[in-house]
Amino acid sequence: QVQLQESGPGLVQPSETLSLTCTVSGDSINSYYWSWIRQPAGKGLEWIGRMYNGGSPNYSPSLKSRVTMSVDTSKKEVSLKMRSVTAADTAVYYCARAGEYGFLDYWGQGRLVTVSS
Amino acid sequence: DIVVTQAPDSLAVSLGERATINCKSSQSVLYSSSNKNYLAWYQQKPGQPPKLLIYWASTRESGVPDRFSGSGSGTDFTLTISSLQAEDVAVYYCQQYYSSPLTFGGGTKVEI
């Protein structure tokens, strides 16, 4: 059974860097794309980006200048860093797995990140 | 970017009745060489992550009840719940994976 678990600080200061980790268990981290998606309270889903181990990441154009994703195969972790955050970045952040094509078949439970001083 | 639009924003359906949700993409998500539509549907219940229901526009994910069905091609798609059950109360999202950035519809809230 594939399981994804997001972790990281739940509170981030404005202008600082949001850092989240997604730990994968139950399957290999290779051979899949790993995406980050976020959801502000009461709103819809926004795709942040995806990456494939050993490949180039693919980011949403609207966030590309502030986002970095990476994969650590030895720890089976996928990470997200988002720089210069503002209150508009407050959301539940999900990691999710995609196969070759892009539909998201496994999701983590999500991590609420609040940007506030 | 491909813009994905859902309608309606919300709908109320009686138990046992049919629910229909529409999804429209701003350009075709049909990949001609494979004849596959790069369109998925997700269900999100309160306090939970989204759950994949349907991919390739009409293929049910394993374990998804057969009262859920997807149809359509090109730019126009439909998710149908043939006989609404209480546990189907949720927000439903469509998503295109034809091109990056992947984009979601705004969601449709289904209530009893």
GROMACS .gro file of C-alpha atoms in nm:
model
  229
    1GLN     CA    1   0.000   0.000   0.000
    2VAL     CA    2   0.154   0.327  -0.115
    3GLN     CA    3   0.155   0.598   0.149
    4LEU     CA    4   0.265   0.959   0.126
    5GLN     CA    5   0.319   1.178   0.431
    6GLU     CA    6   0.386   1.551   0.419
    7SER     CA    7   0.584   1.715   0.696
    8GLY     CA    8   0.732   2.053   0.774
    9PRO     CA    9   0.660   2.373   0.966
   10GLY     CA   10   0.297   2.470   0.993
   11LEU     CA   11   0.379   2.839   1.038
   12VAL     CA   12   0.611   3.041   0.817
   13GLN     CA   13   0.700   3.409   0.846
   14PRO     CA   14   0.620   3.636   0.552
   15SER     CA   15   0.914   3.672   0.309
   16GLU     CA   16   1.070   3.352   0.443
   17THR     CA   17   1.101   3.012   0.273
   18LEU     CA   18   0.839   2.740   0.303
   19SER     CA   19   0.997   2.393   0.320
   20LEU     CA   20   0.799   2.072   0.304
   21THR     CA   21   0.895   1.707   0.272
   22CYS     CA   22   0.690   1.419   0.139
   23THR     CA   23   0.797   1.075   0.261
   24VAL     CA   24   0.701   0.784   0.039
   25SER     CA   25   0.645   0.433   0.170
   26GLY     CA   26   0.511   0.113   0.023
   27ASP     CA   27   0.663   0.152  -0.322
   28SER     CA   28   0.968   0.270  -0.507
   29ILE     CA   29   1.021   0.642  -0.549
   30ASN     CA   30   1.163   0.574  -0.893
   31SER     CA   31   0.952   0.535  -1.206
   32TYR     CA   32   0.696   0.792  -1.098
   33TYR     CA   33   0.636   1.164  -1.115
   34TRP     CA   34   0.587   1.340  -0.784
   35SER     CA   35   0.368   1.648  -0.772
   36TRP     CA   36   0.288   1.916  -0.522
   37ILE     CA   37  -0.061   2.067  -0.518
   38ARG     CA   38  -0.201   2.326  -0.282
   39GLN     CA   39  -0.549   2.425  -0.170
   40PRO     CA   40  -0.635   2.746   0.017
   41ALA     CA   41  -0.911   2.704   0.271
   42GLY     CA   42  -1.249   2.670   0.101
   43LYS     CA   43  -1.099   2.697  -0.246
   44GLY     CA   44  -0.992   2.476  -0.534
   45LEU     CA   45  -0.677   2.285  -0.622
   46GLU     CA   46  -0.366   2.450  -0.766
   47TRP     CA   47  -0.087   2.244  -0.919
   48ILE     CA   48   0.256   2.366  -0.812
   49GLY     CA   49   0.485   2.136  -1.005
   50ARG     CA   50   0.620   1.786  -1.052
   51MET     CA   51   0.942   1.605  -1.094
   52TYR     CA   52   1.078   1.268  -1.188
   53ASN     CA   53   1.386   1.128  -1.022
   54GLY     CA   54   1.679   1.214  -1.246
   55GLY     CA   55   1.472   1.440  -1.466
   56SER     CA   56   1.412   1.812  -1.490
   57PRO     CA   57   1.135   1.950  -1.274
   58ASN     CA   58   0.827   2.104  -1.426
   59TYR     CA   59   0.676   2.404  -1.244
   60SER     CA   60   0.362   2.609  -1.275
   61PRO     CA   61   0.456   2.929  -1.461
   62SER     CA   62   0.290   3.139  -1.193
   63LEU     CA   63   0.513   2.994  -0.919
   64LYS     CA   64   0.823   2.898  -1.115
   65SER     CA   65   1.035   3.189  -0.994
   66ARG     CA   66   0.987   3.093  -0.629
   67VAL     CA   67   0.971   2.713  -0.626
   68THR     CA   68   1.228   2.434  -0.614
   69MET     CA   69   1.150   2.064  -0.598
   70SER     CA   70   1.392   1.778  -0.541
   71VAL     CA   71   1.395   1.403  -0.485
   72ASP     CA   72   1.614   1.211  -0.239
   73THR     CA   73   1.592   0.846  -0.338
   74SER     CA   74   1.797   0.721  -0.041
   75LYS     CA   75   1.546   0.871   0.202
   76LYS     CA   76   1.247   0.819  -0.028
   77GLU     CA   77   1.160   1.184   0.009
   78VAL     CA   78   1.031   1.454  -0.222
   79SER     CA   79   1.084   1.810  -0.112
   80LEU     CA   80   0.930   2.146  -0.191
   81LYS     CA   81   1.080   2.487  -0.122
   82MET     CA   82   0.891   2.807  -0.190
   83ARG     CA   83   1.072   3.134  -0.137
   84SER     CA   84   0.945   3.479  -0.041
   85VAL     CA   85   0.608   3.360   0.083
   86THR     CA   86   0.315   3.588   0.156
   87ALA     CA   87  -0.024   3.536   0.317
   88ALA     CA   88  -0.153   3.431  -0.025
   89ASP     CA   89   0.058   3.116   0.005
   90THR     CA   90  -0.140   2.999   0.309
   91ALA     CA   91  -0.292   2.666   0.210
   92VAL     CA   92  -0.299   2.292   0.261
   93TYR     CA   93  -0.009   2.149   0.063
   94TYR     CA   94  -0.044   1.799  -0.081
   95CYS     CA   95   0.209   1.573  -0.241
   96ALA     CA   96   0.080   1.322  -0.491
   97ARG     CA   97   0.209   1.048  -0.718
   98ALA     CA   98   0.156   1.033  -1.089
   99GLY     CA   99   0.246   0.769  -1.337
  100GLU     CA  100   0.385   0.839  -1.680
  101TYR     CA  101   0.085   1.039  -1.792
  102GLY     CA  102  -0.010   1.280  -1.516
  103PHE     CA  103  -0.321   1.170  -1.335
  104LEU     CA  104  -0.264   1.162  -0.961
  105ASP     CA  105  -0.336   0.822  -0.814
  106TYR     CA  106  -0.200   0.855  -0.460
  107TRP     CA  107  -0.217   1.160  -0.235
  108GLY     CA  108  -0.082   1.248   0.104
  109GLN     CA  109  -0.312   1.373   0.378
  110GLY     CA  110  -0.186   1.727   0.333
  111ARG     CA  111  -0.001   1.977   0.550
  112LEU     CA  112  -0.156   2.310   0.647
  113VAL     CA  113   0.095   2.589   0.612
  114THR     CA  114   0.004   2.932   0.745
  115VAL     CA  115   0.206   3.236   0.646
  116SER     CA  116   0.184   3.488   0.924
  117SER     CA  117   0.402   3.692   1.157
  118ASP     CA  118  -0.229   2.706  -2.021
  119ILE     CA  119  -0.539   2.492  -2.071
  120VAL     CA  120  -0.826   2.640  -1.873
  121VAL     CA  121  -1.068   2.387  -1.727
  122THR     CA  122  -1.418   2.501  -1.638
  123GLN     CA  123  -1.676   2.304  -1.441
  124ALA     CA  124  -2.051   2.350  -1.415
  125PRO     CA  125  -2.246   2.382  -1.203
  126ASP     CA  126  -2.061   2.514  -0.898
  127SER     CA  127  -2.294   2.313  -0.680
  128LEU     CA  128  -2.596   2.088  -0.709
  129ALA     CA  129  -2.840   1.921  -0.477
  130VAL     CA  130  -2.962   1.575  -0.569
  131SER     CA  131  -3.201   1.343  -0.391
  132LEU     CA  132  -3.077   1.008  -0.271
  133GLY     CA  133  -3.100   0.754  -0.550
  134GLU     CA  134  -3.121   1.019  -0.820
  135ARG     CA  135  -2.870   1.100  -1.093
  136ALA     CA  136  -2.604   1.369  -1.058
  137THR     CA  137  -2.433   1.513  -1.364
  138ILE     CA  138  -2.126   1.735  -1.360
  139ASN     CA  139  -1.983   1.900  -1.668
  140CYS     CA  140  -1.623   1.988  -1.744
  141LYS     CA  141  -1.495   2.187  -2.039
  142SER     CA  142  -1.137   2.245  -2.144
  143SER     CA  143  -1.023   2.550  -2.340
  144GLN     CA  144  -0.854   2.325  -2.595
  145SER     CA  145  -0.878   1.961  -2.688
  146VAL     CA  146  -0.717   1.712  -2.450
  147LEU     CA  147  -0.753   1.427  -2.697
  148TYR     CA  148  -0.414   1.293  -2.799
  149SER     CA  149  -0.475   1.179  -3.153
  150SER     CA  150  -0.201   0.918  -3.178
  151SER     CA  151  -0.340   0.719  -2.884
  152ASN     CA  152  -0.702   0.831  -2.912
  153LYS     CA  153  -0.700   0.896  -2.538
  154ASN     CA  154  -0.846   1.195  -2.357
  155TYR     CA  155  -0.608   1.326  -2.092
  156LEU     CA  156  -0.880   1.407  -1.841
  157ALA     CA  157  -0.927   1.282  -1.484
  158TRP     CA  158  -1.193   1.320  -1.215
  159TYR     CA  159  -1.137   1.338  -0.840
  160GLN     CA  160  -1.362   1.328  -0.537
  161GLN     CA  161  -1.278   1.527  -0.225
  162LYS     CA  162  -1.466   1.481   0.099
  163PRO     CA  163  -1.433   1.734   0.383
  164GLY     CA  164  -1.099   1.715   0.561
  165GLN     CA  165  -0.962   1.458   0.317
  166PRO     CA  166  -0.729   1.471   0.019
  167PRO     CA  167  -0.872   1.427  -0.329
  168LYS     CA  168  -0.927   1.071  -0.446
  169LEU     CA  169  -0.882   0.962  -0.806
  170LEU     CA  170  -1.211   0.835  -0.949
  171ILE     CA  171  -1.164   0.828  -1.325
  172TYR     CA  172  -0.879   0.874  -1.572
  173TRP     CA  173  -0.859   0.873  -1.951
  174ALA     CA  174  -1.199   1.046  -1.921
  175SER     CA  175  -1.387   0.719  -1.871
  176THR     CA  176  -1.169   0.456  -1.698
  177ARG     CA  177  -1.271   0.394  -1.338
  178GLU     CA  178  -0.992   0.362  -1.086
  179SER     CA  179  -0.979   0.029  -0.909
  180GLY     CA  180  -1.234   0.008  -0.627
  181VAL     CA  181  -1.451   0.295  -0.750
  182PRO     CA  182  -1.820   0.197  -0.753
  183ASP     CA  183  -1.972   0.154  -1.097
  184ARG     CA  184  -2.235   0.419  -1.026
  185PHE     CA  185  -1.958   0.664  -1.118
  186SER     CA  186  -1.900   0.702  -1.489
  187GLY     CA  187  -1.715   0.945  -1.710
  188SER     CA  188  -1.782   1.034  -2.070
  189GLY     CA  189  -1.693   1.287  -2.336
  190SER     CA  190  -1.410   1.364  -2.572
  191GLY     CA  191  -1.206   1.654  -2.700
  192THR     CA  192  -1.313   1.952  -2.490
  193ASP     CA  193  -1.640   1.844  -2.326
  194PHE     CA  194  -1.669   1.588  -2.051
  195THR     CA  195  -1.922   1.464  -1.799
  196LEU     CA  196  -1.907   1.284  -1.467
  197THR     CA  197  -2.228   1.101  -1.384
  198ILE     CA  198  -2.329   0.949  -1.054
  199SER     CA  199  -2.613   0.723  -1.157
  200SER     CA  200  -2.777   0.678  -0.816
  201LEU     CA  201  -2.653   0.918  -0.551
  202GLN     CA  202  -2.562   0.770  -0.216
  203ALA     CA  203  -2.511   0.960   0.109
  204GLU     CA  204  -2.138   0.887   0.098
  205ASP     CA  205  -2.109   1.063  -0.239
  206VAL     CA  206  -2.151   1.405  -0.080
  207ALA     CA  207  -1.826   1.574  -0.177
  208VAL     CA  208  -1.661   1.822  -0.409
  209TYR     CA  209  -1.569   1.684  -0.749
  210TYR     CA  210  -1.283   1.815  -0.962
  211CYS     CA  211  -1.180   1.747  -1.318
  212GLN     CA  212  -0.816   1.783  -1.422
  213GLN     CA  213  -0.641   1.785  -1.757
  214TYR     CA  214  -0.302   1.621  -1.788
  215TYR     CA  215  -0.260   1.678  -2.160
  216SER     CA  216  -0.006   1.953  -2.111
  217SER     CA  217   0.187   2.134  -1.843
  218PRO     CA  218   0.087   2.310  -1.630
  219LEU     CA  219  -0.163   2.053  -1.514
  220THR     CA  220  -0.486   2.235  -1.441
  221PHE     CA  221  -0.798   2.163  -1.240
  222GLY     CA  222  -1.154   2.279  -1.274
  223GLY     CA  223  -1.295   2.492  -0.996
  224GLY     CA  224  -1.488   2.207  -0.840
  225THR     CA  225  -1.854   2.109  -0.809
  226LYS     CA  226  -2.007   2.057  -0.468
  227VAL     CA  227  -2.263   1.775  -0.458
  228GLU     CA  228  -2.515   1.777  -0.175
  229ILE     CA  229  -2.822   1.583  -0.083
   0.00000   0.00000   0.00000
